[in-house]
Amino acid sequence: MVEKSGGDLKSIFSKYTSGKPEMDGKTFFKMFKDCGLVDKKLTQTVIDLTFTKFAEKGVKRMKYDQFLKGIAECATKKGVSEADLKAKITASGGPAYKGTKADAVKWHDDKALYTGCLLYTSPSPRDRTRSRMPSSACKKKKKKK
């Protein structure tokens, strides 16, 4: 059963590193944050110090065996067993990508509210062939001298 957990943990490590053999500090912290493990006992500072302790000097990256040592250290800092921490990490399933979605803006999204030149032209590339501009507005007026 431990072998299966280690295998799952290896695949989680691989997902966070995008298949690379080493993990950087930012990704190490992101893993803990995505799993919901960051709290008062296990802060970003503690995670960064743990990473620095087990990462190779001058490289700023850790390999899988160093990653396992870092997880064991974080488990003791958090006050939980190493197996519980590994179980929570493997249960996460990998990195969580979160983005933002733009809110609806009535002045941009509703074409009936357009004013000025946008009233006669369209911001959409597919509507550029159909102009609603009146023919009188299209004619250039000659300047009087």
JSON list of N, CA and C in Angstrom, two decimals, residues 11-64:
[
{"chain": "A", "resi": 11, "resn": "SER", "atom": "N", "xyz": [3.64, 10.59, -9.45]},
{"chain": "A", "resi": 11, "resn": "SER", "atom": "CA", "xyz": [2.89, 11.15, -10.58]},
{"chain": "A", "resi": 11, "resn": "SER", "atom": "C", "xyz": [2.45, 12.59, -10.28]},
{"chain": "A", "resi": 12, "resn": "ILE", "atom": "N", "xyz": [2.11, 12.88, -9.01]},
{"chain": "A", "resi": 12, "resn": "ILE", "atom": "CA", "xyz": [1.77, 14.25, -8.63]},
{"chain": "A", "resi": 12, "resn": "ILE", "atom": "C", "xyz": [2.99, 15.15, -8.78]},
{"chain": "A", "resi": 13, "resn": "PHE", "atom": "N", "xyz": [4.15, 14.66, -8.35]},
{"chain": "A", "resi": 13, "resn": "PHE", "atom": "CA", "xyz": [5.41, 15.41, -8.52]},
{"chain": "A", "resi": 13, "resn": "PHE", "atom": "C", "xyz": [5.64, 15.70, -10.00]},
{"chain": "A", "resi": 14, "resn": "SER", "atom": "N", "xyz": [5.41, 14.70, -10.83]},
{"chain": "A", "resi": 14, "resn": "SER", "atom": "CA", "xyz": [5.61, 14.85, -12.27]},
{"chain": "A", "resi": 14, "resn": "SER", "atom": "C", "xyz": [4.62, 15.86, -12.87]},
{"chain": "A", "resi": 15, "resn": "LYS", "atom": "N", "xyz": [3.38, 15.86, -12.39]},
{"chain": "A", "resi": 15, "resn": "LYS", "atom": "CA", "xyz": [2.39, 16.81, -12.90]},
{"chain": "A", "resi": 15, "resn": "LYS", "atom": "C", "xyz": [2.76, 18.25, -12.53]},
{"chain": "A", "resi": 16, "resn": "TYR", "atom": "N", "xyz": [3.22, 18.43, -11.31]},
{"chain": "A", "resi": 16, "resn": "TYR", "atom": "CA", "xyz": [3.59, 19.79, -10.88]},
{"chain": "A", "resi": 16, "resn": "TYR", "atom": "C", "xyz": [4.85, 20.29, -11.59]},
{"chain": "A", "resi": 17, "resn": "THR", "atom": "N", "xyz": [5.74, 19.40, -11.95]},
{"chain": "A", "resi": 17, "resn": "THR", "atom": "CA", "xyz": [6.97, 19.82, -12.63]},
{"chain": "A", "resi": 17, "resn": "THR", "atom": "C", "xyz": [6.86, 19.73, -14.14]},
{"chain": "A", "resi": 18, "resn": "SER", "atom": "N", "xyz": [5.69, 19.37, -14.65]},
{"chain": "A", "resi": 18, "resn": "SER", "atom": "CA", "xyz": [5.46, 19.20, -16.09]},
{"chain": "A", "resi": 18, "resn": "SER", "atom": "C", "xyz": [6.41, 18.17, -16.70]},
{"chain": "A", "resi": 19, "resn": "GLY", "atom": "N", "xyz": [6.66, 17.11, -15.96]},
{"chain": "A", "resi": 19, "resn": "GLY", "atom": "CA", "xyz": [7.50, 16.02, -16.46]},
{"chain": "A", "resi": 19, "resn": "GLY", "atom": "C", "xyz": [8.99, 16.22, -16.24]},
{"chain": "A", "resi": 20, "resn": "LYS", "atom": "N", "xyz": [9.41, 17.33, -15.70]},
{"chain": "A", "resi": 20, "resn": "LYS", "atom": "CA", "xyz": [10.83, 17.58, -15.45]},
{"chain": "A", "resi": 20, "resn": "LYS", "atom": "C", "xyz": [11.26, 16.84, -14.18]},
{"chain": "A", "resi": 21, "resn": "PRO", "atom": "N", "xyz": [12.53, 16.52, -14.06]},
{"chain": "A", "resi": 21, "resn": "PRO", "atom": "CA", "xyz": [12.99, 15.74, -12.89]},
{"chain": "A", "resi": 21, "resn": "PRO", "atom": "C", "xyz": [13.18, 16.56, -11.62]},
{"chain": "A", "resi": 22, "resn": "GLU", "atom": "N", "xyz": [13.07, 17.89, -11.70]},
{"chain": "A", "resi": 22, "resn": "GLU", "atom": "CA", "xyz": [13.32, 18.73, -10.53]},
{"chain": "A", "resi": 22, "resn": "GLU", "atom": "C", "xyz": [12.19, 19.74, -10.34]},
{"chain": "A", "resi": 23, "resn": "MET", "atom": "N", "xyz": [11.98, 20.13, -9.08]},
{"chain": "A", "resi": 23, "resn": "MET", "atom": "CA", "xyz": [10.93, 21.08, -8.72]},
{"chain": "A", "resi": 23, "resn": "MET", "atom": "C", "xyz": [11.56, 22.33, -8.10]},
{"chain": "A", "resi": 24, "resn": "ASP", "atom": "N", "xyz": [11.02, 23.51, -8.46]},
{"chain": "A", "resi": 24, "resn": "ASP", "atom": "CA", "xyz": [11.53, 24.74, -7.86]},
{"chain": "A", "resi": 24, "resn": "ASP", "atom": "C", "xyz": [10.69, 25.11, -6.63]},
{"chain": "A", "resi": 25, "resn": "GLY", "atom": "N", "xyz": [11.12, 26.15, -5.93]},
{"chain": "A", "resi": 25, "resn": "GLY", "atom": "CA", "xyz": [10.49, 26.54, -4.68]},
{"chain": "A", "resi": 25, "resn": "GLY", "atom": "C", "xyz": [9.07, 27.06, -4.86]},
{"chain": "A", "resi": 26, "resn": "LYS", "atom": "N", "xyz": [8.84, 27.78, -5.95]},
{"chain": "A", "resi": 26, "resn": "LYS", "atom": "CA", "xyz": [7.52, 28.32, -6.21]},
{"chain": "A", "resi": 26, "resn": "LYS", "atom": "C", "xyz": [6.51, 27.19, -6.42]},
{"chain": "A", "resi": 27, "resn": "THR", "atom": "N", "xyz": [6.92, 26.17, -7.14]},
{"chain": "A", "resi": 27, "resn": "THR", "atom": "CA", "xyz": [6.05, 25.04, -7.41]},
{"chain": "A", "resi": 27, "resn": "THR", "atom": "C", "xyz": [5.82, 24.22, -6.14]},
{"chain": "A", "resi": 28, "resn": "PHE", "atom": "N", "xyz": [6.86, 24.12, -5.31]},
{"chain": "A", "resi": 28, "resn": "PHE", "atom": "CA", "xyz": [6.75, 23.40, -4.05]},
{"chain": "A", "resi": 28, "resn": "PHE", "atom": "C", "xyz": [5.68, 24.06, -3.17]},
{"chain": "A", "resi": 29, "resn": "PHE", "atom": "N", "xyz": [5.71, 25.38, -3.08]},
{"chain": "A", "resi": 29, "resn": "PHE", "atom": "CA", "xyz": [4.70, 26.09, -2.30]},
{"chain": "A", "resi": 29, "resn": "PHE", "atom": "C", "xyz": [3.32, 25.98, -2.94]},
{"chain": "A", "resi": 30, "resn": "LYS", "atom": "N", "xyz": [3.24, 26.07, -4.28]},
{"chain": "A", "resi": 30, "resn": "LYS", "atom": "CA", "xyz": [1.96, 25.97, -4.98]},
{"chain": "A", "resi": 30, "resn": "LYS", "atom": "C", "xyz": [1.30, 24.64, -4.70]},
{"chain": "A", "resi": 31, "resn": "MET", "atom": "N", "xyz": [2.08, 23.58, -4.61]},
{"chain": "A", "resi": 31, "resn": "MET", "atom": "CA", "xyz": [1.52, 22.26, -4.32]},
{"chain": "A", "resi": 31, "resn": "MET", "atom": "C", "xyz": [0.83, 22.27, -2.96]},
{"chain": "A", "resi": 32, "resn": "PHE", "atom": "N", "xyz": [1.49, 22.82, -1.94]},
{"chain": "A", "resi": 32, "resn": "PHE", "atom": "CA", "xyz": [0.90, 22.87, -0.61]},
{"chain": "A", "resi": 32, "resn": "PHE", "atom": "C", "xyz": [-0.33, 23.77, -0.59]},
{"chain": "A", "resi": 33, "resn": "LYS", "atom": "N", "xyz": [-0.28, 24.86, -1.31]},
{"chain": "A", "resi": 33, "resn": "LYS", "atom": "CA", "xyz": [-1.40, 25.79, -1.35]},
{"chain": "A", "resi": 33, "resn": "LYS", "atom": "C", "xyz": [-2.60, 25.17, -2.06]},
{"chain": "A", "resi": 34, "resn": "ASP", "atom": "N", "xyz": [-2.37, 24.49, -3.18]},
{"chain": "A", "resi": 34, "resn": "ASP", "atom": "CA", "xyz": [-3.45, 23.84, -3.93]},
{"chain": "A", "resi": 34, "resn": "ASP", "atom": "C", "xyz": [-4.12, 22.73, -3.12]},
{"chain": "A", "resi": 35, "resn": "CYS", "atom": "N", "xyz": [-3.35, 22.07, -2.27]},
{"chain": "A", "resi": 35, "resn": "CYS", "atom": "CA", "xyz": [-3.89, 20.98, -1.46]},
{"chain": "A", "resi": 35, "resn": "CYS", "atom": "C", "xyz": [-4.59, 21.49, -0.20]},
{"chain": "A", "resi": 36, "resn": "GLY", "atom": "N", "xyz": [-4.52, 22.78, 0.06]},
{"chain": "A", "resi": 36, "resn": "GLY", "atom": "CA", "xyz": [-5.17, 23.35, 1.24]},
{"chain": "A", "resi": 36, "resn": "GLY", "atom": "C", "xyz": [-4.42, 23.04, 2.53]},
{"chain": "A", "resi": 37, "resn": "LEU", "atom": "N", "xyz": [-3.11, 22.90, 2.45]},
{"chain": "A", "resi": 37, "resn": "LEU", "atom": "CA", "xyz": [-2.31, 22.53, 3.62]},
{"chain": "A", "resi": 37, "resn": "LEU", "atom": "C", "xyz": [-1.67, 23.73, 4.30]},
{"chain": "A", "resi": 38, "resn": "VAL", "atom": "N", "xyz": [-1.74, 24.90, 3.71]},
{"chain": "A", "resi": 38, "resn": "VAL", "atom": "CA", "xyz": [-1.11, 26.08, 4.29]},
{"chain": "A", "resi": 38, "resn": "VAL", "atom": "C", "xyz": [-2.03, 26.62, 5.39]},
{"chain": "A", "resi": 39, "resn": "ASP", "atom": "N", "xyz": [-1.48, 26.77, 6.58]},
{"chain": "A", "resi": 39, "resn": "ASP", "atom": "CA", "xyz": [-2.23, 27.31, 7.72]},
{"chain": "A", "resi": 39, "resn": "ASP", "atom": "C", "xyz": [-1.26, 28.02, 8.65]},
{"chain": "A", "resi": 40, "resn": "LYS", "atom": "N", "xyz": [-1.66, 28.22, 9.92]},
{"chain": "A", "resi": 40, "resn": "LYS", "atom": "CA", "xyz": [-0.80, 28.94, 10.87]},
{"chain": "A", "resi": 40, "resn": "LYS", "atom": "C", "xyz": [0.46, 28.17, 11.22]},
{"chain": "A", "resi": 41, "resn": "LYS", "atom": "N", "xyz": [0.38, 26.85, 11.23]},
{"chain": "A", "resi": 41, "resn": "LYS", "atom": "CA", "xyz": [1.56, 26.04, 11.55]},
{"chain": "A", "resi": 41, "resn": "LYS", "atom": "C", "xyz": [2.48, 25.87, 10.34]},
{"chain": "A", "resi": 42, "resn": "LEU", "atom": "N", "xyz": [1.88, 25.72, 9.19]},
{"chain": "A", "resi": 42, "resn": "LEU", "atom": "CA", "xyz": [2.65, 25.50, 7.96]},
{"chain": "A", "resi": 42, "resn": "LEU", "atom": "C", "xyz": [2.45, 26.70, 7.05]},
{"chain": "A", "resi": 43, "resn": "THR", "atom": "N", "xyz": [3.28, 27.72, 7.26]},
{"chain": "A", "resi": 43, "resn": "THR", "atom": "CA", "xyz": [3.17, 28.97, 6.51]},
{"chain": "A", "resi": 43, "resn": "THR", "atom": "C", "xyz": [4.07, 28.94, 5.28]},
{"chain": "A", "resi": 44, "resn": "GLN", "atom": "N", "xyz": [3.97, 29.98, 4.48]},
{"chain": "A", "resi": 44, "resn": "GLN", "atom": "CA", "xyz": [4.82, 30.08, 3.29]},
{"chain": "A", "resi": 44, "resn": "GLN", "atom": "C", "xyz": [6.29, 30.13, 3.69]},
{"chain": "A", "resi": 45, "resn": "THR", "atom": "N", "xyz": [6.60, 30.81, 4.78]},
{"chain": "A", "resi": 45, "resn": "THR", "atom": "CA", "xyz": [7.98, 30.91, 5.24]},
{"chain": "A", "resi": 45, "resn": "THR", "atom": "C", "xyz": [8.52, 29.54, 5.64]},
{"chain": "A", "resi": 46, "resn": "VAL", "atom": "N", "xyz": [7.72, 28.77, 6.36]},
{"chain": "A", "resi": 46, "resn": "VAL", "atom": "CA", "xyz": [8.15, 27.43, 6.78]},
{"chain": "A", "resi": 46, "resn": "VAL", "atom": "C", "xyz": [8.39, 26.54, 5.55]},
{"chain": "A", "resi": 47, "resn": "ILE", "atom": "N", "xyz": [7.50, 26.64, 4.58]},
{"chain": "A", "resi": 47, "resn": "ILE", "atom": "CA", "xyz": [7.64, 25.83, 3.36]},
{"chain": "A", "resi": 47, "resn": "ILE", "atom": "C", "xyz": [8.89, 26.25, 2.58]},
{"chain": "A", "resi": 48, "resn": "ASP", "atom": "N", "xyz": [9.14, 27.55, 2.49]},
{"chain": "A", "resi": 48, "resn": "ASP", "atom": "CA", "xyz": [10.33, 28.04, 1.78]},
{"chain": "A", "resi": 48, "resn": "ASP", "atom": "C", "xyz": [11.61, 27.61, 2.49]},
{"chain": "A", "resi": 49, "resn": "LEU", "atom": "N", "xyz": [11.62, 27.69, 3.82]},
{"chain": "A", "resi": 49, "resn": "LEU", "atom": "CA", "xyz": [12.81, 27.26, 4.57]},
{"chain": "A", "resi": 49, "resn": "LEU", "atom": "C", "xyz": [13.04, 25.75, 4.44]},
{"chain": "A", "resi": 50, "resn": "THR", "atom": "N", "xyz": [11.95, 24.99, 4.42]},
{"chain": "A", "resi": 50, "resn": "THR", "atom": "CA", "xyz": [12.08, 23.53, 4.22]},
{"chain": "A", "resi": 50, "resn": "THR", "atom": "C", "xyz": [12.64, 23.24, 2.84]},
{"chain": "A", "resi": 51, "resn": "PHE", "atom": "N", "xyz": [12.14, 23.97, 1.84]},
{"chain": "A", "resi": 51, "resn": "PHE", "atom": "CA", "xyz": [12.66, 23.78, 0.48]},
{"chain": "A", "resi": 51, "resn": "PHE", "atom": "C", "xyz": [14.15, 24.09, 0.43]},
{"chain": "A", "resi": 52, "resn": "THR", "atom": "N", "xyz": [14.55, 25.20, 1.03]},
{"chain": "A", "resi": 52, "resn": "THR", "atom": "CA", "xyz": [15.95, 25.60, 1.03]},
{"chain": "A", "resi": 52, "resn": "THR", "atom": "C", "xyz": [16.82, 24.59, 1.75]},
{"chain": "A", "resi": 53, "resn": "LYS", "atom": "N", "xyz": [16.29, 23.98, 2.80]},
{"chain": "A", "resi": 53, "resn": "LYS", "atom": "CA", "xyz": [17.04, 23.00, 3.57]},
{"chain": "A", "resi": 53, "resn": "LYS", "atom": "C", "xyz": [17.35, 21.75, 2.76]},
{"chain": "A", "resi": 54, "resn": "PHE", "atom": "N", "xyz": [16.40, 21.30, 1.93]},
{"chain": "A", "resi": 54, "resn": "PHE", "atom": "CA", "xyz": [16.57, 20.04, 1.22]},
{"chain": "A", "resi": 54, "resn": "PHE", "atom": "C", "xyz": [16.97, 20.19, -0.25]},
{"chain": "A", "resi": 55, "resn": "ALA", "atom": "N", "xyz": [16.87, 21.37, -0.80]},
{"chain": "A", "resi": 55, "resn": "ALA", "atom": "CA", "xyz": [17.27, 21.56, -2.20]},
{"chain": "A", "resi": 55, "resn": "ALA", "atom": "C", "xyz": [18.79, 21.60, -2.29]},
{"chain": "A", "resi": 56, "resn": "GLU", "atom": "N", "xyz": [19.29, 21.26, -3.47]},
{"chain": "A", "resi": 56, "resn": "GLU", "atom": "CA", "xyz": [20.74, 21.28, -3.66]},
{"chain": "A", "resi": 56, "resn": "GLU", "atom": "C", "xyz": [21.23, 22.72, -3.58]},
{"chain": "A", "resi": 57, "resn": "LYS", "atom": "N", "xyz": [22.37, 22.89, -2.96]},
{"chain": "A", "resi": 57, "resn": "LYS", "atom": "CA", "xyz": [22.94, 24.23, -2.78]},
{"chain": "A", "resi": 57, "resn": "LYS", "atom": "C", "xyz": [23.34, 24.82, -4.14]},
{"chain": "A", "resi": 58, "resn": "GLY", "atom": "N", "xyz": [22.90, 26.04, -4.40]},
{"chain": "A", "resi": 58, "resn": "GLY", "atom": "CA", "xyz": [23.25, 26.73, -5.63]},
{"chain": "A", "resi": 58, "resn": "GLY", "atom": "C", "xyz": [22.38, 26.37, -6.83]},
{"chain": "A", "resi": 59, "resn": "VAL", "atom": "N", "xyz": [21.55, 25.34, -6.72]},
{"chain": "A", "resi": 59, "resn": "VAL", "atom": "CA", "xyz": [20.73, 24.92, -7.86]},
{"chain": "A", "resi": 59, "resn": "VAL", "atom": "C", "xyz": [19.31, 25.46, -7.75]},
{"chain": "A", "resi": 60, "resn": "LYS", "atom": "N", "xyz": [18.79, 25.59, -6.52]},
{"chain": "A", "resi": 60, "resn": "LYS", "atom": "CA", "xyz": [17.45, 26.08, -6.24]},
{"chain": "A", "resi": 60, "resn": "LYS", "atom": "C", "xyz": [16.36, 25.19, -6.82]},
{"chain": "A", "resi": 61, "resn": "ARG", "atom": "N", "xyz": [16.66, 23.91, -6.91]},
{"chain": "A", "resi": 61, "resn": "ARG", "atom": "CA", "xyz": [15.69, 22.92, -7.36]},
{"chain": "A", "resi": 61, "resn": "ARG", "atom": "C", "xyz": [15.90, 21.65, -6.55]},
{"chain": "A", "resi": 62, "resn": "MET", "atom": "N", "xyz": [14.81, 20.89, -6.38]},
{"chain": "A", "resi": 62, "resn": "MET", "atom": "CA", "xyz": [14.94, 19.64, -5.64]},
{"chain": "A", "resi": 62, "resn": "MET", "atom": "C", "xyz": [14.46, 18.47, -6.49]},
{"chain": "A", "resi": 63, "resn": "LYS", "atom": "N", "xyz": [15.14, 17.35, -6.31]},
{"chain": "A", "resi": 63, "resn": "LYS", "atom": "CA", "xyz": [14.76, 16.12, -7.00]},
{"chain": "A", "resi": 63, "resn": "LYS", "atom": "C", "xyz": [13.73, 15.39, -6.17]},
{"chain": "A", "resi": 64, "resn": "TYR", "atom": "N", "xyz": [13.23, 14.28, -6.69]},
{"chain": "A", "resi": 64, "resn": "TYR", "atom": "CA", "xyz": [12.13, 13.56, -6.04]},
{"chain": "A", "resi": 64, "resn": "TYR", "atom": "C", "xyz": [12.50, 13.05, -4.65]}
]
